[in-house]
Short mmCIF file of C-alpha atoms and ligand atoms in Angstrom, two decimals:
data_model
loop_
_atom_site.label_atom_id
_atom_site.label_comp_id
_atom_site.label_asym_id
_atom_site.label_seq_id
_atom_site.Cartn_x
_atom_site.Cartn_y
_atom_site.Cartn_z
CA UNK A 1 311.74 41.99 -24.03
CA UNK A 2 314.00 39.17 -23.49
CA UNK A 3 313.22 35.51 -23.40
CA UNK A 4 312.76 35.29 -19.67
CA UNK A 5 310.12 37.76 -19.51
CA UNK A 6 308.41 36.30 -22.61
CA UNK A 7 308.24 33.19 -20.76
CA UNK A 8 306.56 34.57 -18.07
CA UNK A 9 303.91 36.72 -19.81
CA UNK A 10 300.54 36.13 -20.00
CA UNK A 11 298.44 33.52 -21.80
CA UNK A 12 298.06 36.07 -24.34
CA UNK A 13 301.48 35.49 -25.74
CA UNK A 14 301.62 32.89 -28.17
CA UNK A 15 302.23 32.23 -32.11
CA UNK A 16 299.66 31.13 -34.55
CA UNK A 17 300.91 29.25 -37.64
CA UNK A 18 298.80 29.04 -40.94
CA UNK A 19 298.07 30.51 -44.05
CA UNK A 20 297.74 34.55 -43.16
CA UNK A 21 296.08 37.25 -45.04
CA UNK A 22 295.61 40.91 -43.96
CA UNK A 23 295.33 44.46 -45.59
CA UNK A 24 298.46 46.13 -46.19
CA UNK A 25 296.46 49.13 -47.78
CA UNK A 26 293.07 49.75 -49.33
CA UNK A 27 294.06 47.76 -52.46
CA UNK A 28 296.75 45.48 -51.37
CA UNK A 29 296.17 42.10 -49.61
CA UNK A 30 299.19 40.62 -47.86
CA UNK A 31 299.02 36.55 -48.35
CA UNK A 32 301.62 34.70 -46.46
CA UNK A 33 301.41 30.86 -46.73
CA UNK A 34 302.54 28.84 -43.61
CA UNK A 35 303.46 32.14 -41.97
CA UNK A 36 303.77 32.79 -38.14
CA UNK A 37 301.62 35.24 -36.58
CA UNK A 38 303.19 36.54 -33.24
CA UNK A 39 301.06 37.94 -30.32
CA UNK A 40 302.74 39.24 -27.13
CA UNK A 41 300.66 40.44 -24.42
CA UNK A 42 297.29 40.77 -26.71
CA UNK A 43 299.44 42.88 -29.24
CA UNK A 44 300.33 41.61 -32.85
CA UNK A 45 304.22 41.55 -33.33
CA UNK A 46 303.61 41.21 -37.05
CA UNK A 47 303.88 38.15 -39.43
CA UNK A 48 306.90 36.19 -40.16
CA UNK A 49 308.11 33.48 -42.64
CA UNK A 50 310.21 31.95 -39.61
CA UNK A 51 309.83 32.48 -35.97
CA UNK A 52 312.20 35.18 -34.86
CA UNK A 53 314.87 34.36 -32.16
CA UNK A 54 313.28 36.29 -29.67
CA UNK A 55 309.96 34.62 -29.89
CA UNK A 56 311.53 31.16 -29.83
CA UNK A 57 310.02 30.31 -26.41
CA UNK A 58 306.53 31.07 -27.41
CA UNK A 59 304.04 28.40 -27.79
CA UNK A 60 302.82 27.69 -31.25
CA UNK A 61 299.39 27.02 -32.11
CA UNK A 62 299.28 25.38 -35.76
CA UNK A 63 296.16 25.53 -37.57
CA UNK A 64 297.64 23.61 -40.43
CA UNK A 65 295.96 24.66 -43.98
CA UNK A 66 293.47 26.94 -42.39
CA UNK A 67 293.20 30.68 -43.20
CA UNK A 68 294.05 33.19 -40.47
CA UNK A 69 292.68 36.82 -40.98
CA UNK A 70 292.19 39.92 -38.69
CA UNK A 71 288.90 40.02 -36.86
CA UNK A 72 285.61 41.70 -38.51
CA UNK A 73 284.15 44.96 -37.15
CA UNK A 74 280.35 45.36 -37.31
CA UNK A 75 279.90 49.16 -37.04
CA UNK A 76 276.26 49.37 -36.97
CA UNK A 77 273.51 46.81 -35.72
CA UNK A 78 270.66 46.78 -33.45
CA UNK A 79 270.71 43.97 -31.00
CA UNK A 80 266.89 44.02 -30.00
CA UNK A 81 265.87 43.66 -33.78
CA UNK A 82 267.76 40.20 -34.00
CA UNK A 83 264.51 38.47 -33.24
CA UNK A 84 262.67 39.59 -36.40
CA UNK A 85 265.49 39.69 -38.84
CA UNK A 86 264.50 38.13 -42.07
CA UNK A 87 260.79 39.14 -41.76
CA UNK A 88 258.86 42.00 -42.49
CA UNK A 89 260.80 43.01 -45.50
CA UNK A 90 257.97 44.40 -47.46
CA UNK A 91 258.16 48.00 -46.48
CA UNK A 92 260.50 51.10 -46.77
CA UNK A 93 262.16 52.61 -43.60
CA UNK A 94 259.55 54.92 -41.96
CA UNK A 95 256.65 52.32 -42.29
CA UNK A 96 258.93 49.49 -41.35
CA UNK A 97 260.01 51.40 -38.11
CA UNK A 98 256.22 52.05 -37.24
CA UNK A 99 254.87 48.51 -38.36
CA UNK A 100 257.48 46.09 -36.98
CA UNK A 101 260.51 47.78 -35.25
CA UNK A 102 258.98 49.91 -32.71
CA UNK A 103 256.43 47.22 -31.49
CA UNK A 104 259.32 44.75 -31.29
CA UNK A 105 261.69 47.09 -29.35
CA UNK A 106 258.78 47.99 -27.03
CA UNK A 107 258.89 44.15 -25.64
CA UNK A 108 262.26 44.96 -24.01
CA UNK A 109 260.62 46.82 -21.37
CA UNK A 110 259.91 43.19 -20.16
CA UNK A 111 262.81 41.85 -18.21
CA UNK A 112 262.19 38.34 -19.13
CA UNK A 113 261.93 38.97 -22.78
CA UNK A 114 264.73 40.93 -22.82
CA UNK A 115 266.90 38.31 -21.21
CA UNK A 116 265.89 35.45 -23.41
CA UNK A 117 266.16 37.71 -26.79
CA UNK A 118 269.53 39.32 -25.81
CA UNK A 119 270.90 35.99 -24.42
CA UNK A 120 270.66 34.43 -27.95
CA UNK A 121 271.72 37.56 -29.61
CA UNK A 122 275.02 37.52 -27.69
CA UNK A 123 275.71 33.85 -27.95
CA UNK A 124 275.20 34.12 -31.82
CA UNK A 125 277.29 37.19 -31.90
CA UNK A 126 280.05 35.23 -30.09
CA UNK A 127 279.94 32.36 -32.71
CA UNK A 128 280.11 34.88 -35.61
CA UNK A 129 282.81 36.47 -37.51
CA UNK A 130 282.50 39.57 -35.70
CA UNK A 131 285.23 40.55 -33.02
CA UNK A 132 284.24 44.05 -32.26
CA UNK A 133 280.85 45.62 -32.81
CA UNK A 134 278.82 49.15 -32.40
CA UNK A 135 275.36 48.19 -31.05
CA UNK A 136 272.06 49.78 -30.50
CA UNK A 137 269.97 48.60 -27.51
CA UNK A 138 266.39 50.19 -26.87
CA UNK A 139 265.28 53.19 -24.69
CA UNK A 140 265.01 50.68 -21.70
CA UNK A 141 267.84 50.95 -19.10
CA UNK A 142 267.51 47.63 -17.28
CA UNK A 143 267.31 45.93 -20.58
CA UNK A 144 270.41 47.77 -22.21
CA UNK A 145 272.53 46.91 -19.19
CA UNK A 146 271.52 43.36 -19.28
CA UNK A 147 272.54 43.27 -23.07
CA UNK A 148 275.96 44.70 -21.79
CA UNK A 149 276.31 42.13 -19.06
CA UNK A 150 275.74 39.47 -21.90
CA UNK A 151 278.24 40.86 -24.20
CA UNK A 152 280.67 41.24 -21.67
CA UNK A 153 280.80 37.37 -20.92
CA UNK A 154 281.50 36.67 -24.69
CA UNK A 155 284.94 38.70 -24.43
CA UNK A 156 284.02 40.55 -27.58
CA UNK A 157 284.66 44.23 -27.65
CA UNK A 158 281.53 46.11 -27.98
CA UNK A 159 280.21 49.67 -27.79
CA UNK A 160 276.40 49.63 -26.77
CA UNK A 161 273.96 52.41 -26.73
CA UNK A 162 270.77 53.14 -24.64
CA UNK A 163 268.41 54.65 -27.51
CA UNK A 164 267.22 58.10 -26.86
CA UNK A 165 264.00 58.95 -28.59
CA UNK A 166 261.27 61.41 -27.22
CA UNK A 167 259.09 62.46 -30.31
CA UNK A 168 257.27 61.26 -33.43
CA UNK A 169 257.09 57.53 -32.16
CA UNK A 170 254.14 55.83 -30.59
CA UNK A 171 253.52 56.57 -26.97
CA UNK A 172 254.74 52.98 -25.95
CA UNK A 173 258.28 53.52 -27.06
CA UNK A 174 258.64 57.22 -26.51
CA UNK A 175 260.52 58.99 -23.71
CA UNK A 176 257.87 61.43 -22.20
CA UNK A 177 260.12 64.42 -22.14
CA UNK A 178 263.60 65.35 -23.38
CA UNK A 179 264.58 65.74 -19.47
CA UNK A 180 263.15 62.15 -18.86
CA UNK A 181 265.45 60.88 -21.53
CA UNK A 182 268.69 62.73 -20.33
CA UNK A 183 267.78 61.38 -16.88
CA UNK A 184 267.70 57.86 -18.08
CA UNK A 185 271.01 58.36 -19.93
CA UNK A 186 272.79 59.54 -17.02
CA UNK A 187 271.44 56.78 -14.77
CA UNK A 188 272.61 53.97 -17.35
CA UNK A 189 276.11 55.76 -17.65
CA UNK A 190 276.34 55.89 -13.78
CA UNK A 191 275.14 52.22 -13.57
CA UNK A 192 277.34 50.80 -16.37
CA UNK A 193 280.66 53.03 -15.09
CA UNK A 194 283.45 50.56 -13.94
CA UNK A 195 281.52 47.53 -14.66
CA UNK A 196 283.13 46.22 -17.75
CA UNK A 197 286.18 45.37 -19.35
CA UNK A 198 285.33 44.71 -22.91
CA UNK A 199 281.89 46.64 -23.00
CA UNK A 200 281.51 50.27 -23.18
CA UNK A 201 278.60 53.03 -23.60
CA UNK A 202 278.08 55.02 -26.66
CA UNK A 203 275.47 57.76 -26.87
CA UNK A 204 272.64 56.87 -29.21
CA UNK A 205 270.12 59.33 -30.24
CA UNK A 206 268.01 57.00 -32.53
CA UNK A 207 267.81 59.66 -35.45
CA UNK A 208 266.62 63.35 -35.82
CA UNK A 209 262.87 62.68 -36.55
CA UNK A 210 262.69 61.15 -33.01
CA UNK A 211 264.83 63.20 -31.25
CA UNK A 212 263.74 66.92 -30.05
CA UNK A 213 266.06 69.68 -30.08
CA UNK A 214 266.06 69.74 -26.50
CA UNK A 215 267.14 66.33 -26.36
CA UNK A 216 269.94 66.59 -28.80
CA UNK A 217 271.21 69.76 -26.98
CA UNK A 218 271.25 67.69 -23.83
CA UNK A 219 272.84 64.77 -25.31
CA UNK A 220 275.49 67.12 -26.65
CA UNK A 221 276.08 68.26 -23.11
CA UNK A 222 276.57 64.76 -21.88
CA UNK A 223 278.95 63.94 -24.68
CA UNK A 224 281.30 66.81 -23.79
CA UNK A 225 280.99 66.08 -19.96
CA UNK A 226 281.79 62.25 -20.51
CA UNK A 227 283.79 62.22 -23.68
CA UNK A 228 281.85 59.64 -25.10
CA UNK A 229 281.53 58.29 -28.66
CA UNK A 230 278.18 58.64 -30.55
CA UNK A 231 276.26 56.70 -32.94
CA UNK A 232 273.07 57.41 -35.05
CA UNK A 233 271.51 57.29 -38.49
CA UNK A 234 272.20 59.84 -41.50
CA UNK A 235 270.70 60.30 -44.81
CA UNK A 236 269.47 56.67 -45.15
CA UNK A 237 266.05 57.36 -47.13
CA UNK A 238 264.63 60.10 -49.25
CA UNK A 239 261.37 60.74 -47.18
CA UNK A 240 263.35 60.68 -43.77
CA UNK A 241 265.65 63.47 -45.20
CA UNK A 242 262.38 65.48 -46.17
CA UNK A 243 261.03 65.18 -42.81
CA UNK A 244 264.39 66.39 -41.26
CA UNK A 245 264.09 69.45 -43.39
CA UNK A 246 260.49 70.03 -42.20
CA UNK A 247 261.43 69.32 -38.48
CA UNK A 248 264.93 71.48 -38.57
CA UNK A 249 264.34 74.09 -41.18
CA UNK A 250 267.18 76.24 -39.57
CA UNK A 251 269.51 73.50 -40.60
CA UNK A 252 271.63 73.30 -43.80
CA UNK A 253 271.74 69.77 -44.17
CA UNK A 254 270.69 66.67 -42.06
CA UNK A 255 274.04 66.21 -40.76
CA UNK A 256 274.03 69.81 -39.83
CA UNK A 257 271.32 69.19 -37.07
CA UNK A 258 273.98 66.71 -35.23
CA UNK A 259 276.86 68.96 -36.02
CA UNK A 260 274.66 72.04 -34.45
CA UNK A 261 274.23 70.01 -31.13
CA UNK A 262 277.95 69.09 -31.05
CA UNK A 263 277.07 65.44 -31.83
CA UNK A 264 279.01 65.09 -35.06
CA UNK A 265 282.32 64.21 -33.65
CA UNK A 266 285.29 66.46 -33.20
CA UNK A 267 288.21 66.71 -35.62
CA UNK A 268 290.44 63.63 -35.02
CA UNK A 269 293.32 65.57 -33.40
CA UNK A 270 291.24 66.99 -30.81
CA UNK A 271 289.50 63.93 -29.89
CA UNK A 272 293.01 61.98 -28.70
CA UNK A 273 292.82 63.05 -24.89
CA UNK A 274 291.34 60.80 -22.43
CA UNK A 275 288.40 62.53 -20.69
CA UNK A 276 288.67 62.97 -16.97
CA UNK A 277 285.32 61.28 -16.40
CA UNK A 278 286.90 58.15 -17.99
CA UNK A 279 290.55 58.15 -16.88
CA UNK A 280 289.46 58.74 -13.18
CA UNK A 281 286.96 56.02 -12.94
CA UNK A 282 288.29 53.54 -15.12
CA UNK A 283 289.70 50.63 -12.89
CA UNK A 284 291.59 48.69 -15.59
CA UNK A 285 294.93 49.33 -17.21
CA UNK A 286 295.82 46.36 -19.24
CA UNK A 287 295.61 46.32 -23.00
CA UNK A 288 292.48 44.33 -22.53
CA UNK A 289 290.39 46.96 -21.46
CA UNK A 290 288.21 48.65 -24.04
CA UNK A 291 288.95 52.11 -22.33
CA UNK A 292 292.42 52.21 -23.89
CA UNK A 293 290.80 51.82 -27.29
CA UNK A 294 288.01 54.32 -26.04
CA UNK A 295 290.65 56.88 -25.41
CA UNK A 296 290.96 57.19 -29.18
CA UNK A 297 287.40 56.99 -30.01
CA UNK A 298 286.44 59.69 -27.53
CA UNK A 299 283.93 61.97 -29.25
CA UNK A 300 284.10 60.31 -32.41
CA UNK A 301 280.71 59.53 -34.04
CA UNK A 302 279.27 56.69 -36.34
CA UNK A 303 276.89 57.66 -38.85
CA UNK A 304 274.77 54.74 -40.24
CA UNK A 305 274.03 54.77 -44.01
CA UNK A 306 274.57 58.12 -45.75
CA UNK A 307 272.85 56.82 -48.84
CA UNK A 308 271.96 60.52 -49.95
CA UNK A 309 274.59 62.74 -48.29
CA UNK A 310 274.88 65.79 -50.07
CA UNK A 311 278.23 67.69 -51.05
CA UNK A 312 277.78 69.94 -47.92
CA UNK A 313 277.02 66.98 -45.73
CA UNK A 314 280.24 64.88 -47.09
CA UNK A 315 282.39 67.99 -46.38
CA UNK A 316 281.13 68.19 -42.89
CA UNK A 317 281.82 64.56 -42.20
CA UNK A 318 285.31 64.95 -43.42
CA UNK A 319 285.95 67.86 -41.33
CA UNK A 320 284.69 66.02 -38.16
CA UNK A 321 286.24 62.63 -39.05
CA UNK A 322 282.84 61.17 -38.94
CA UNK A 323 282.77 57.38 -39.54
CA UNK A 324 280.07 56.21 -42.08
CA UNK A 325 278.84 52.64 -41.45
CA UNK A 326 277.86 51.39 -44.98
CA UNK A 327 274.98 48.86 -44.58
CA UNK A 328 274.56 47.26 -48.14
CA UNK A 329 271.93 44.70 -47.31
CA UNK A 330 269.64 46.89 -45.05
CA UNK A 331 269.80 49.70 -47.71
CA UNK A 332 268.80 46.79 -50.36
CA UNK A 333 265.99 45.24 -47.96
CA UNK A 334 264.35 48.52 -47.17
CA UNK A 335 264.89 49.65 -50.86
CA UNK A 336 266.76 52.57 -49.47
CA UNK A 337 269.37 52.98 -52.15
CA UNK A 338 273.02 52.32 -52.72
CA UNK A 339 275.46 54.66 -50.99
CA UNK A 340 278.33 55.84 -53.01
CA UNK A 341 281.15 54.22 -51.34
CA UNK A 342 283.70 54.63 -54.01
CA UNK A 343 283.06 58.45 -53.69
CA UNK A 344 283.51 58.42 -49.94
CA UNK A 345 286.76 56.27 -50.30
CA UNK A 346 288.08 58.61 -53.07
CA UNK A 347 287.70 61.65 -50.60
CA UNK A 348 289.50 59.84 -47.88
CA UNK A 349 286.58 59.68 -45.49
CA UNK A 350 286.30 56.99 -42.59
CA UNK A 351 284.19 54.06 -43.76
CA UNK A 352 283.45 50.80 -42.16
CA UNK A 353 280.67 48.12 -42.79
CA UNK A 354 277.39 47.48 -40.53
CA UNK A 355 275.07 44.64 -40.82
CA UNK A 356 272.39 46.65 -39.53
CA UNK A 357 270.41 43.86 -37.92
CA UNK A 358 267.16 43.87 -38.66
CA UNK A 359 267.35 46.06 -41.76
CA UNK A 360 269.77 43.62 -42.86
CA UNK A 361 268.79 39.96 -42.11
CA UNK A 362 272.31 38.50 -41.83
CA UNK A 363 274.78 38.84 -38.92
CA UNK A 364 277.29 37.79 -41.09
CA UNK A 365 280.26 40.16 -41.95
CA UNK A 366 281.28 37.91 -45.03
CA UNK A 367 278.05 38.24 -46.28
CA UNK A 368 278.07 41.92 -45.55
CA UNK A 369 281.50 42.24 -47.53
CA UNK A 370 279.95 40.29 -50.61
CA UNK A 371 276.82 42.44 -50.48
CA UNK A 372 278.80 45.78 -50.32
CA UNK A 373 280.75 44.44 -53.52
CA UNK A 374 277.49 43.36 -55.34
CA UNK A 375 275.60 46.68 -54.73
CA UNK A 376 278.55 48.60 -55.68
CA UNK A 377 278.34 46.87 -59.10
CA UNK A 378 274.78 47.65 -59.42
CA UNK A 379 275.56 51.32 -58.49
CA UNK A 380 278.12 51.29 -61.16
CA UNK A 381 275.91 49.64 -63.81
CA UNK A 382 272.75 51.75 -63.19
CA UNK A 383 273.44 55.01 -61.46
CA UNK A 384 276.93 56.17 -62.13
CA UNK A 385 279.73 54.75 -64.24
CA UNK A 386 282.50 56.95 -63.12
CA UNK A 387 282.35 55.20 -59.80
CA UNK A 388 284.14 51.98 -60.04
CA UNK A 389 282.76 49.03 -58.07
CA UNK A 390 284.33 47.87 -55.03
CA UNK A 391 287.05 44.91 -55.11
CA UNK A 392 287.36 42.03 -52.84
CA UNK A 393 290.50 43.54 -51.43
CA UNK A 394 288.66 46.85 -50.67
CA UNK A 395 285.74 45.20 -48.98
CA UNK A 396 288.10 43.23 -46.81
CA UNK A 397 289.72 46.22 -46.00
CA UNK A 398 286.46 48.08 -44.85
CA UNK A 399 285.45 45.19 -42.56
CA UNK A 400 288.96 44.79 -40.92
CA UNK A 401 290.91 48.29 -40.79
CA UNK A 402 288.03 50.44 -41.97
CA UNK A 403 285.85 49.67 -39.12
CA UNK A 404 288.55 48.64 -36.62
CA UNK A 405 290.16 51.99 -36.56
CA UNK A 406 287.21 53.36 -34.68
CA UNK A 407 288.32 51.35 -31.78
CA UNK A 408 292.22 52.33 -32.29
CA UNK A 409 294.83 50.32 -33.74
CA UNK A 410 292.73 47.30 -34.75
CA UNK A 411 291.93 45.44 -37.90
CA UNK A 412 295.56 44.48 -39.16
CA UNK A 413 298.33 42.10 -38.22
CA UNK A 414 301.06 44.76 -38.45
CA UNK A 415 303.25 45.30 -35.53
CA UNK A 416 301.44 47.22 -32.80
CA UNK A 417 297.92 46.39 -33.51
CA UNK A 418 295.59 44.77 -31.17
CA UNK A 419 295.37 41.02 -31.78
CA UNK A 420 292.01 40.13 -33.10
CA UNK A 421 291.98 36.83 -35.23
CA UNK A 422 290.02 34.50 -37.03
CA UNK A 423 290.74 31.13 -38.13
CA UNK A 424 288.68 29.93 -41.16
CA UNK A 425 288.43 26.30 -42.47
CA UNK A 426 287.62 26.22 -46.25
CA UNK A 427 288.09 22.41 -46.63
CA UNK A 428 284.62 22.02 -47.48
CA UNK A 429 284.77 24.46 -50.46
CA UNK A 430 285.96 21.75 -52.70
CA UNK A 431 287.90 22.56 -55.82
CA UNK A 432 289.54 20.50 -58.83
CA UNK A 433 292.90 22.28 -58.54
CA UNK A 434 294.79 24.17 -56.33
CA UNK A 435 293.84 27.80 -55.66
CA UNK A 436 296.17 30.71 -54.39
CA UNK A 437 295.67 32.06 -51.09
CA UNK A 438 293.99 35.03 -52.30
CA UNK A 439 291.64 33.29 -54.17
CA UNK A 440 290.79 30.88 -51.00
CA UNK A 441 290.06 34.03 -49.25
CA UNK A 442 288.02 35.82 -51.94
CA UNK A 443 285.95 32.50 -52.34
CA UNK A 444 285.37 32.34 -48.35
CA UNK A 445 283.88 35.67 -48.52
CA UNK A 446 281.23 34.70 -50.83
CA UNK A 447 280.81 31.23 -49.75
CA UNK A 448 281.32 31.34 -45.74
CA UNK A 449 277.69 30.53 -45.06
CA UNK A 450 277.35 27.71 -47.40
CA UNK A 451 280.45 25.74 -46.67
CA UNK A 452 282.78 27.82 -44.51
CA UNK A 453 283.87 27.06 -40.81
CA UNK A 454 285.14 29.42 -38.25
CA UNK A 455 287.24 27.14 -35.99
CA UNK A 456 289.17 29.85 -34.09
CA UNK A 457 288.54 33.44 -32.77
CA UNK A 458 290.82 35.72 -30.59
CA UNK A 459 289.94 39.45 -29.42
CA UNK A 460 292.50 41.31 -28.00
CA UNK A 461 294.75 38.15 -27.69
CA UNK A 462 292.23 36.33 -25.55
CA UNK A 463 291.06 33.12 -27.35
CA UNK A 464 287.15 33.16 -27.39
CA UNK A 465 287.03 29.53 -29.01
N1 GUN B 501 266.44 55.05 -38.52
C1 GUN B 501 265.95 55.06 -37.37
N2 GUN B 501 266.05 53.91 -36.62
C2 GUN B 501 266.26 52.92 -37.47
C3 GUN B 501 266.56 51.42 -37.35
O1 GUN B 501 266.09 50.85 -36.46
N3 GUN B 501 266.96 50.98 -38.62
C4 GUN B 501 267.14 51.51 -39.79
N4 GUN B 501 267.69 50.96 -40.80
N5 GUN B 501 267.24 52.76 -39.93
C5 GUN B 501 266.70 53.60 -38.66
FE1 FE B 502 270.16 51.00 -38.25
#
């Protein structure tokens, strides 16, 4: 690109100056003091020690001594549960769902309640470190569309799912039949089509215990038809796994149920083509549009938790390119267990992090990284000494590139990545002597909530604040 065209290019072309950190690989963190991070049309051109000649015309935004990192990607959370996070942490999964979660989600049939609750969820997510998120709503179509509207206004990139559930839950939250649930899903897809730039639908059967075979089969057909990504829960809790065995005695493992109905994602190579339904109806073609990333996430699936996945289930996830959303705080709060993340990384599975609001109480992806490290140490000490704990570099990789890759080229500042960035002010974290940039970042991960300050946020090159 020549100087003239750079000058004329969109407001999404600029340079950020500051102390820049990003993952080069799972183990390696690049740390550049007082570097220049170049964004052209919403896409990173890389990090430089001096401004290259060709970018000399771009505006430089100087963030002084602050730290600049890629955005955080939350692969699993429930927007309607934001209201009761931090309460009701005394039960395990199945009782917790019945006692606290389902009665709360029922309230979203009321439009006023949904508007109030989703408005402050969207506002808080906007102000958090999360730049992209994959979100459960409830079974209710109007509430889900309202949530998508509010998220759209934030400028964050989100995938949002209207939940499907037609069995084993109280009448007040159960869709009456598989057909009714599928019809509502089609209505929601129709009403959300072409309506958003940053927000897109993701199929969301809650989990096998609350979804009949007919429902899963119908969702498998919808996935084929629309080429949509899919999210659910998998092997989170031992009682849940036993229940799935009873409900689906024909299955070889829990994950096999999703696979059987075509809902476990397709091997990555096959999922790269743009489905006709999206390519024909999608009005936007700029790099800002989530559809571009979606073309890469078609038919991909995210499975939250995978605490107790068997060898067979792990093999299936590998074959199908499933993304595992590791949710350490939720797994601790609901006493579910500790997922063997090191094992998943050794096997080169796709792994990202999730806050799992409200199983997890905190919306903070910094807290999520710290929790992932902490529980991995407990697992190593108490369960399996052959699986080393996670390092800070690895947790950072999981929160940025690990989850970001679900959206496409997201989570790094290398040339060609979508420009998602956070600017961190750590000046209130006092220290008696100068720390290295890597030490400052590590400390920020642990102390963000206590004394960190997020002073800048960019998504796809657009400044959020
Ligand atoms: N499994 C099914 N539904 C849920 C939920 O809302 N939260 C968690 N953590 N697990 C689930
Ligand atoms: Fe969940």
